[in-house]
XYZ file of C-alpha atoms in Angstrom:
629
model
C -34.923 103.116 -32.147
C -37.343 101.613 -29.714
C -36.844 99.497 -26.697
C -38.146 95.976 -26.390
C -40.046 94.141 -23.773
C -38.436 92.267 -20.958
C -39.225 88.729 -19.975
C -39.458 86.955 -16.645
C -38.168 83.373 -16.908
C -39.534 80.888 -14.407
C -37.540 77.756 -13.881
C -38.985 74.270 -13.997
C -38.512 72.738 -10.551
C -37.967 69.019 -9.960
C -41.429 68.514 -8.454
C -43.351 70.462 -11.058
C -45.525 68.304 -13.282
C -46.317 70.995 -15.823
C -44.144 72.981 -18.157
C -42.892 76.319 -16.940
C -43.369 79.304 -19.183
C -41.792 82.635 -19.864
C -44.052 85.499 -18.867
C -43.282 88.881 -20.379
C -43.398 92.035 -18.251
C -43.979 95.715 -18.823
C -40.531 96.950 -19.664
C -41.103 97.944 -23.227
C -44.556 97.233 -24.458
C -46.053 99.920 -22.262
C -44.052 102.515 -24.164
C -46.473 102.234 -27.050
C -49.371 102.941 -24.778
C -47.362 105.792 -23.347
C -47.361 107.464 -26.731
C -50.859 108.774 -26.113
C -51.737 108.070 -22.502
C -48.353 108.545 -20.873
C -46.129 106.461 -18.636
C -45.200 107.115 -15.049
C -41.761 108.632 -14.560
C -40.544 105.483 -12.815
C -41.728 103.312 -15.748
C -39.891 105.484 -18.260
C -36.689 105.321 -16.209
C -36.981 101.546 -16.018
C -37.414 101.335 -19.790
C -34.335 103.493 -20.426
C -32.182 101.512 -17.990
C -33.273 98.181 -19.463
C -32.593 99.293 -23.036
C -29.150 100.585 -22.145
C -28.220 97.286 -20.518
C -29.048 94.974 -23.434
C -27.671 94.885 -26.970
C -30.835 94.668 -29.066
C -29.124 94.178 -32.454
C -27.854 90.662 -33.062
C -26.714 88.489 -35.975
C -27.561 84.896 -36.865
C -24.919 82.719 -38.477
C -26.774 80.524 -40.991
C -25.338 77.016 -41.518
C -24.433 75.629 -44.931
C -27.324 74.237 -46.974
C -29.925 75.232 -44.381
C -32.777 73.680 -46.406
C -31.366 70.149 -46.134
C -31.888 67.728 -43.252
C -28.307 68.160 -41.934
C -28.621 71.918 -42.386
C -31.890 72.041 -40.462
C -30.296 70.060 -37.626
C -27.204 72.266 -37.506
C -27.715 74.990 -34.879
C -27.808 78.607 -35.968
C -25.400 80.757 -33.977
C -26.312 84.057 -32.349
C -23.706 86.777 -31.970
C -23.583 90.534 -31.542
C -23.832 92.565 -34.735
C -21.504 95.095 -33.104
C -19.586 93.509 -30.198
C -18.924 96.976 -28.789
C -22.633 97.173 -27.934
C -22.403 94.103 -25.737
C -22.932 90.373 -26.234
C -26.010 88.609 -27.576
C -27.249 85.562 -25.713
C -30.035 83.311 -26.930
C -31.146 82.567 -23.368
C -31.691 86.285 -22.761
C -35.312 86.523 -23.865
C -34.862 90.163 -24.921
C -32.324 88.958 -27.501
C -33.686 85.541 -28.421
C -33.856 84.679 -32.118
C -36.081 81.926 -33.454
C -36.085 79.729 -36.544
C -39.122 77.860 -37.870
C -39.153 75.541 -40.864
C -41.875 73.705 -42.744
C -41.622 71.059 -45.444
C -44.312 69.986 -47.884
C -44.341 66.719 -49.766
C -45.611 67.648 -53.253
C -46.621 64.032 -53.883
C -49.044 63.888 -50.968
C -49.616 67.490 -49.890
C -48.516 66.629 -46.338
C -46.913 69.525 -44.435
C -44.655 69.002 -41.432
C -42.898 71.537 -39.221
C -39.440 71.615 -37.655
C -37.896 74.305 -35.463
C -34.114 74.508 -35.986
C -32.170 75.451 -32.870
C -30.358 78.710 -32.096
C -27.330 78.707 -29.787
C -24.759 81.289 -28.755
C -21.808 81.410 -31.124
C -19.000 79.179 -29.944
C -21.145 77.091 -27.597
C -22.839 73.719 -27.785
C -26.545 72.861 -27.395
C -27.955 71.564 -24.137
C -29.166 68.640 -26.258
C -28.105 68.075 -29.852
C -30.944 68.701 -32.336
C -32.912 65.877 -33.899
C -32.082 65.328 -37.577
C -35.405 65.379 -39.428
C -36.391 62.823 -42.025
C -37.568 64.797 -45.041
C -39.838 63.448 -47.775
C -38.336 62.749 -51.185
C -38.803 65.836 -53.319
C -40.019 67.854 -50.333
C -39.853 71.646 -50.472
C -38.553 73.379 -47.349
C -39.199 76.950 -46.253
C -37.669 78.683 -43.232
C -38.917 81.735 -41.319
C -37.216 83.797 -38.614
C -38.316 85.882 -35.638
C -36.502 88.037 -33.100
C -37.297 89.552 -29.715
C -34.791 92.387 -30.101
C -34.630 95.301 -32.533
C -32.810 94.227 -35.695
C -31.663 90.722 -36.560
C -28.947 90.497 -39.211
C -27.831 87.419 -41.135
C -24.526 86.016 -42.324
C -23.668 82.633 -43.783
C -21.220 80.319 -42.043
C -19.065 80.746 -45.149
C -18.479 84.398 -44.220
C -17.694 83.982 -40.565
C -14.373 82.155 -40.669
C -15.206 80.908 -37.189
C -13.693 77.996 -35.318
C -16.017 75.351 -33.966
C -15.640 74.198 -30.401
C -16.703 70.677 -31.307
C -16.365 68.595 -34.472
C -18.729 69.702 -37.179
C -21.458 67.473 -38.489
C -20.715 65.859 -41.819
C -23.526 65.327 -44.289
C -23.305 61.786 -45.587
C -26.468 61.880 -47.667
C -26.568 63.793 -50.950
C -29.000 66.624 -51.455
C -30.766 66.766 -54.780
C -29.921 69.632 -57.071
C -32.189 72.649 -57.020
C -35.431 71.948 -58.814
C -37.690 73.983 -56.545
C -40.646 75.415 -58.464
C -40.278 79.002 -59.558
C -41.888 81.719 -57.492
C -45.422 82.734 -58.322
C -46.113 85.719 -60.504
C -47.127 87.755 -57.488
C -43.744 87.389 -55.854
C -41.259 90.206 -56.460
C -38.401 89.098 -58.617
C -34.692 89.505 -58.152
C -33.792 86.707 -55.789
C -30.068 86.444 -56.215
C -28.803 83.380 -57.990
C -26.450 81.042 -56.216
C -22.916 82.205 -56.866
C -20.035 79.891 -57.582
C -17.114 81.142 -55.583
C -13.477 80.486 -56.207
C -12.710 77.114 -54.753
C -10.219 77.690 -51.973
C -10.776 74.282 -50.406
C -11.444 70.827 -51.831
C -15.076 70.332 -52.773
C -17.168 67.873 -50.837
C -17.456 64.453 -52.386
C -20.907 63.148 -53.211
C -21.814 59.690 -51.987
C -23.941 59.021 -55.051
C -23.539 60.194 -58.640
C -25.274 63.245 -60.104
C -26.157 64.909 -56.830
C -24.743 67.926 -55.096
C -23.401 67.116 -51.666
C -24.175 69.207 -48.631
C -20.894 70.388 -47.219
C -20.199 69.790 -43.580
C -21.765 72.336 -41.291
C -19.085 74.691 -40.122
C -18.577 76.177 -36.688
C -21.451 74.312 -35.036
C -21.902 71.256 -32.854
C -22.859 67.938 -34.376
C -26.560 67.082 -34.398
C -27.735 63.776 -33.037
C -29.149 60.960 -35.083
C -29.275 60.605 -38.828
C -31.801 61.499 -41.437
C -32.015 61.526 -45.202
C -31.662 64.875 -46.918
C -33.897 64.110 -49.858
C -35.882 67.318 -50.063
C -35.650 69.145 -53.356
C -34.354 72.575 -52.391
C -31.652 74.957 -53.570
C -28.200 74.050 -52.312
C -24.939 75.882 -52.511
C -22.825 74.104 -55.061
C -19.735 72.232 -53.841
C -17.506 74.833 -55.428
C -19.223 77.583 -53.482
C -19.478 75.784 -50.156
C -16.477 75.262 -47.927
C -15.496 71.689 -47.252
C -14.709 71.077 -43.614
C -12.990 68.216 -41.912
C -14.227 67.060 -38.531
C -11.307 67.258 -36.184
C -10.867 67.673 -32.467
C -9.895 71.150 -31.405
C -11.606 73.220 -34.074
C -12.780 73.628 -37.657
C -12.097 76.721 -39.721
C -14.587 77.888 -42.312
C -13.127 79.624 -45.383
C -14.832 82.721 -46.757
C -16.970 82.397 -49.871
C -18.072 85.406 -51.897
C -21.663 85.927 -52.964
C -23.004 87.686 -56.045
C -23.251 91.466 -55.850
C -26.727 92.731 -56.839
C -26.990 95.014 -59.865
C -26.346 98.676 -59.130
C -29.309 101.041 -59.190
C -31.930 98.302 -58.759
C -34.164 97.521 -55.790
C -33.884 93.816 -55.054
C -34.825 91.551 -52.133
C -31.782 90.485 -50.137
C -30.777 88.828 -46.895
C -27.994 91.243 -46.018
C -26.026 94.169 -47.306
C -23.043 91.897 -48.006
C -23.474 89.273 -50.749
C -23.382 85.834 -49.187
C -23.314 82.501 -51.013
C -25.222 80.497 -48.398
C -27.975 83.090 -48.018
C -28.354 83.659 -51.744
C -28.213 79.957 -52.529
C -31.082 79.289 -50.133
C -33.236 82.181 -51.414
C -33.039 84.026 -48.090
C -34.643 87.467 -47.794
C -34.437 89.786 -44.774
C -35.069 93.124 -46.442
C -34.508 95.077 -49.631
C -31.449 96.519 -51.339
C -32.714 100.011 -52.185
C -30.938 102.137 -54.764
C -29.224 105.071 -53.113
C -29.781 103.711 -49.600
C -28.233 100.272 -49.472
C -29.762 97.415 -47.512
C -33.004 98.134 -45.658
C -33.854 95.415 -43.118
C -37.282 94.127 -42.104
C -35.731 94.330 -38.603
C -37.097 91.171 -36.971
C -38.372 89.105 -39.862
C -36.745 87.045 -42.622
C -37.280 83.827 -44.553
C -35.457 81.378 -46.810
C -37.145 79.700 -49.786
C -40.566 80.935 -48.655
C -42.006 81.606 -52.088
C -41.083 78.127 -53.348
C -42.678 76.549 -50.296
C -45.899 78.502 -50.690
C -46.081 77.782 -54.400
C -45.741 74.055 -53.689
C -48.482 74.339 -51.057
C -50.791 76.255 -53.393
C -50.179 73.703 -56.150
C -51.082 70.905 -53.727
C -54.266 72.738 -52.750
C -55.287 73.165 -56.380
C -54.580 69.482 -57.042
C -56.757 68.412 -54.121
C -53.805 66.972 -52.200
C -53.783 69.549 -49.417
C -56.999 70.435 -47.640
C -56.774 73.592 -45.561
C -58.942 73.309 -42.445
C -61.467 76.038 -41.772
C -60.573 78.367 -38.894
C -64.034 77.500 -37.593
C -66.680 79.521 -35.799
C -65.961 81.223 -32.498
C -68.174 81.139 -29.417
C -69.490 84.562 -30.448
C -70.924 83.039 -33.640
C -68.419 84.833 -35.881
C -65.506 83.352 -37.874
C -62.421 82.535 -35.841
C -59.733 85.148 -36.309
C -56.708 84.697 -38.580
C -53.551 86.691 -39.271
C -55.306 88.537 -42.128
C -58.465 89.464 -40.276
C -58.819 93.149 -39.395
C -60.366 91.995 -36.143
C -56.905 91.077 -34.778
C -54.101 92.539 -36.952
C -51.761 95.278 -35.759
C -49.346 97.707 -37.409
C -46.987 94.923 -38.542
C -49.136 91.883 -39.175
C -47.896 88.407 -40.083
C -44.544 88.715 -38.343
C -42.361 86.460 -36.208
C -42.910 82.763 -35.528
C -44.390 80.262 -33.059
C -41.112 78.399 -32.395
C -39.927 77.911 -28.828
C -36.761 76.667 -27.153
C -35.599 75.399 -23.774
C -32.691 77.049 -21.942
C -30.740 75.552 -19.058
C -29.020 77.376 -16.207
C -25.800 77.678 -18.210
C -27.491 79.534 -21.039
C -27.421 76.542 -23.391
C -30.517 75.884 -25.472
C -32.351 72.869 -26.837
C -35.352 72.228 -29.054
C -38.564 72.267 -27.046
C -39.593 68.630 -27.347
C -41.162 66.204 -24.905
C -37.854 64.337 -24.592
C -35.861 67.503 -23.940
C -38.325 68.767 -21.352
C -37.317 65.728 -19.320
C -33.631 65.809 -20.233
C -33.013 69.506 -19.511
C -33.744 69.776 -15.816
C -34.863 73.147 -14.481
C -35.156 74.626 -17.959
C -36.749 77.896 -18.985
C -38.963 78.091 -22.069
C -38.229 80.885 -24.552
C -40.911 82.254 -26.887
C -40.997 84.668 -29.788
C -43.391 87.614 -29.548
C -45.510 87.206 -32.662
C -48.887 87.898 -34.195
C -49.165 84.202 -34.953
C -48.424 83.217 -31.373
C -50.927 85.749 -30.062
C -53.676 84.145 -32.130
C -52.632 80.508 -31.737
C -51.872 80.561 -28.002
C -54.146 83.262 -26.604
C -56.990 84.460 -28.797
C -57.988 81.089 -30.260
C -58.445 79.438 -26.837
C -60.346 82.472 -25.541
C -62.778 82.388 -28.472
C -63.183 78.607 -28.503
C -61.106 78.189 -31.673
C -58.270 75.797 -32.545
C -55.171 76.662 -34.611
C -54.095 74.478 -37.514
C -51.388 72.016 -36.465
C -49.267 69.472 -38.349
C -46.631 66.905 -37.276
C -43.460 68.312 -35.713
C -40.480 66.376 -37.062
C -38.360 67.238 -34.023
C -41.007 66.184 -31.519
C -41.866 62.664 -32.647
C -44.703 63.857 -34.853
C -46.592 65.724 -32.126
C -48.825 68.327 -33.819
C -47.381 71.824 -33.814
C -48.267 75.303 -35.054
C -46.266 77.414 -37.511
C -46.345 80.779 -39.270
C -46.730 79.263 -42.772
C -49.778 77.277 -41.643
C -51.423 80.441 -40.360
C -50.713 82.274 -43.622
C -51.986 79.461 -45.855
C -55.154 79.257 -43.799
C -55.580 83.037 -43.796
C -55.197 83.194 -47.569
C -57.734 80.414 -48.065
C -60.429 81.953 -45.877
C -59.894 85.657 -45.244
C -58.648 85.780 -48.827
C -62.240 85.068 -49.782
C -63.408 87.979 -47.624
C -64.869 85.729 -44.961
C -65.970 88.039 -42.170
C -64.808 91.191 -43.946
C -61.991 92.495 -46.163
C -58.619 90.744 -46.199
C -55.814 92.542 -44.382
C -52.570 92.562 -46.376
C -49.282 94.169 -45.280
C -49.718 97.894 -46.089
C -47.242 100.479 -47.297
C -47.182 102.141 -43.884
C -46.143 98.973 -42.050
C -43.087 100.154 -40.042
C -41.154 97.043 -41.143
C -41.503 97.922 -44.828
C -40.583 101.619 -44.724
C -37.266 102.488 -46.343
C -34.236 103.772 -44.453
C -35.626 107.313 -44.584
C -39.009 106.338 -43.159
C -40.788 106.584 -46.520
C -43.129 104.153 -48.259
C -41.400 101.520 -50.398
C -43.485 99.485 -52.837
C -40.600 97.122 -53.590
C -39.787 96.469 -49.947
C -43.463 95.953 -49.100
C -43.799 93.460 -51.949
C -40.660 91.654 -50.803
C -42.147 91.302 -47.322
C -45.487 90.140 -48.693
C -43.728 87.403 -50.657
C -42.390 85.904 -47.425
C -45.955 85.320 -46.190
C -47.625 84.441 -49.511
C -49.451 87.697 -50.125
C -50.091 89.202 -53.567
C -48.103 92.246 -54.573
C -49.362 95.793 -54.502
C -51.753 97.264 -55.471
C -53.673 94.307 -54.006
C -55.066 95.112 -50.606
C -55.916 98.487 -49.186
C -54.331 101.917 -49.144
C -52.739 102.988 -45.832
C -55.778 105.152 -45.070
C -58.217 102.313 -45.805
C -56.106 99.896 -43.757
C -56.171 102.265 -40.776
C -59.896 102.796 -41.118
C -60.782 99.107 -41.267
C -58.387 98.241 -38.448
C -60.029 100.815 -36.169
C -63.640 100.106 -37.045
C -63.592 96.319 -37.430
C -61.255 95.543 -34.543
C -62.856 98.029 -32.193
C -66.224 96.377 -32.785
C -64.921 92.812 -32.419
C -63.093 93.569 -29.177
C -66.216 95.044 -27.577
C -68.380 92.192 -28.845
C -65.968 89.642 -27.354
C -65.177 91.481 -24.114
C -66.768 88.773 -21.949
C -64.615 86.107 -23.637
C -61.406 88.122 -23.274
C -61.594 90.031 -20.016
C -61.204 86.946 -17.835
C -58.215 85.593 -19.781
C -54.558 86.193 -19.022
C -52.680 88.955 -20.801
C -49.581 87.821 -22.703
C -47.711 90.597 -20.891
C -47.869 92.091 -17.453
C -48.437 95.442 -19.176
C -52.166 94.731 -19.168
C -54.570 93.403 -16.552
C -56.160 90.877 -18.922
C -56.372 89.841 -22.563
C -59.067 92.434 -23.332
C -57.069 95.414 -22.071
C -53.956 94.019 -23.743
C -55.630 93.814 -27.164
C -57.204 97.248 -26.707
C -53.778 98.712 -25.844
C -52.288 97.022 -28.890
C -54.976 98.509 -31.152
C -54.505 101.946 -29.660
C -50.748 101.769 -30.203
C -51.079 100.435 -33.751
C -53.095 103.523 -34.718
C -50.144 105.651 -33.637
C -47.433 103.461 -35.164
C -49.211 103.453 -38.536
C -49.626 107.241 -38.378
C -53.352 106.816 -38.909
C -53.928 110.331 -37.618
C -52.368 111.555 -40.887
C -55.464 110.325 -42.724
C -57.984 112.364 -40.761
C -58.943 109.486 -38.481
C -59.469 109.476 -34.733
C -58.032 106.855 -32.432
C -61.079 104.893 -31.315
C -59.394 103.533 -28.178
C -58.162 105.188 -25.012
C -56.495 103.360 -22.149
C -56.249 103.894 -18.401
C -52.908 102.980 -16.818
C -52.453 102.284 -13.135
C -49.569 103.520 -11.014
C -47.404 100.628 -12.194
C -47.906 101.387 -15.893
C -50.377 98.529 -16.376
C -53.348 98.979 -18.729
C -56.416 98.400 -16.551
C -59.296 99.842 -18.589
C -60.234 100.528 -22.207
C -62.804 102.956 -23.609
C -64.105 103.238 -27.171
C -65.476 106.206 -29.070
C -67.816 103.898 -31.011
C -69.763 101.911 -28.422
C -70.828 98.320 -29.185
C -72.604 95.816 -26.970
C -71.095 92.463 -26.028
C -72.605 89.507 -27.878
C -71.934 86.827 -25.255
C -73.150 86.534 -21.678
C -71.287 88.420 -18.992
C -70.828 91.735 -17.256
C -69.364 93.429 -20.333
C -66.791 96.206 -20.476
C -66.608 97.867 -17.030
C -66.198 101.242 -18.751
C -69.116 100.782 -21.147
C -70.731 104.166 -21.741
C -67.428 106.033 -21.355
C -66.066 107.173 -24.698
C -62.752 108.394 -23.285
C -60.837 106.788 -20.439
C -58.801 108.806 -17.953
C -55.118 108.408 -18.746
C -54.085 107.172 -15.325
C -55.420 105.879 -12.069
C -53.536 106.052 -8.828
C -54.585 102.572 -7.777
C -52.097 99.859 -8.784
C -53.468 96.514 -9.890
C -52.090 93.081 -9.203
C -54.251 91.394 -11.804
C -51.657 91.454 -14.570
C -49.129 89.317 -12.795
C -51.856 87.168 -11.300
C -53.417 86.489 -14.679
C -50.034 85.704 -16.162
C -49.416 83.126 -13.475
C -52.846 81.655 -14.036
C -52.127 81.413 -17.738
C -48.912 79.561 -17.051
C -50.824 76.966 -15.102
C -53.723 76.761 -17.494
C -51.677 76.306 -20.641
C -48.710 74.440 -19.293
C -49.639 71.145 -20.873
C -50.742 72.599 -24.165
C -49.284 75.674 -25.782
C -46.907 78.381 -24.570
C -47.812 81.763 -23.228
C -45.979 85.049 -23.555
C -46.164 84.957 -27.305
C -47.015 88.539 -28.068
C -46.716 92.115 -26.948
C -47.833 95.657 -27.487
C -45.899 97.830 -29.889
C -43.819 100.232 -27.887
C -42.970 103.149 -30.090
C -44.205 105.522 -32.684
C -42.886 104.497 -36.055
C -41.164 106.772 -38.505
C -43.543 108.953 -40.428
C -45.658 106.956 -42.804
C -46.005 109.866 -45.147
C -44.201 109.433 -48.452
C -42.790 112.899 -47.975
C -41.326 112.119 -44.557
C -37.828 113.430 -44.132
C -36.809 111.826 -40.866
C -33.750 109.583 -41.071
C -34.444 107.661 -37.870
C -35.726 104.102 -38.259
C -37.957 103.416 -35.260
C -38.137 99.821 -34.134
C -41.056 98.362 -32.310
C -42.079 95.339 -30.334
C -45.272 93.766 -31.511
C -47.590 90.894 -31.269
């Protein structure tokens, strides 16, 4: 099991005019680079001490009817998967979990985003979440990201927790589930919504012929009101606990989910059947025959396939126009999450959501209003491929990410994972700029519990990001080959655009050395050496474990004006230099200032560990986790 990166929170002072940001440091990400170039002894000791001090496996408590407006506005609760390993705190950026939702109006094709809040279990938000107004018949999808190792999921119906404040009561009915069926390329076996034995009175609908969203258990009440008119699966009243708002606490009864068929591999959200998770089509991994539940570790989604099908239908009907990624300053297509010029060993993972945290560890949605209301707040970000492109690479290359109205932030345009994937499918799916990168069998997140390839688990993951099932895409060997050749060329061509930009982490002196380190580590984590390939990249680390230089076996000239790669002509970099560099922290600070009024920094990181063997015949039983970006 790998260690994760640390984060340095900087507080927003009363005289600061710009937003503060969270800048990640070299606690974990450098471990990936250390796989082949080595870490200093002091760096390794720091990594071990940091990992031992933080519980990296946490659980999210999912509210009832999470696809409805009241459900979206009900905070998710973070808690330790195993309390003996220590607590989990959302404001601890090594443990932060993130939730990102999108809704599409099938009548107009309009997509909007909304980032539900995560709080510590048993606490209240710094500011109650905004209740979104959803379009009639809208289809909601939800995606999750995590800065730790493995994020588990449980419905509020399973927790039996007691709320510290009165729960929010849904007064608007939610339409019964008429979400379009998943596309043919989506793996089947999403569990049907179970009807549990009614141990409490069912919620009463306010209008006839509509299922009512039960009150959200064990969470603080959201502010405002909003209609819950989106057409999404809901847990039936008989299967959802009815809760009464009362001072002093609310108890949530347990509801039993449907057990998956024995001997079959099926997508699932957890190893324990759960009515709320199944009723909302949540998937966080695969139930594998003979192994049990195999988690994606950091990634999950609810109702993703229905959302993407509605979006694809709107595109085909001419209602939704997907903007072109555009042309970069280098004259080439702007990069997307499916372009081999930017992917890593676990592409299309984690989200672009962000939260604010106050000095007491309470969190709030990151909105313009809350930035004023939560004095001295810290901004929390999810390390993600999407964030790396949207917040770092796009600005460096002169590109602009696709944005749509944020329902929590008064309609201010915002980014989101599903937008990136729809755009990637529309453009890289047509082989613009090269072959399309699809999640491969050797992705560490899709290996089974024994470290072996799993077609079913890979297909389940692909479904969460609207990718076709295997055998579409490339073999692991082809994926490794294209990643090395295409990305190595693009990085060298764009060196003058990247080398002067801030690194997302203090593990690298600039964006160029960061991306080169990430590519070098991805080769190792995908076990590309097993396919007779050579790692095209070598990295030089300074005395502080910071990547300060990158060399490439295949040399390519820069295509834009500038000094180029300082090590051009060197095919192999020395592993270390004895001269520390201050440029990593300096560039991070510069990035904070430069992007404070626009988009967040610290949205990505290098992968820190070697994954389990990607060979189908691997016998190791250790699941290696990794930090990525």
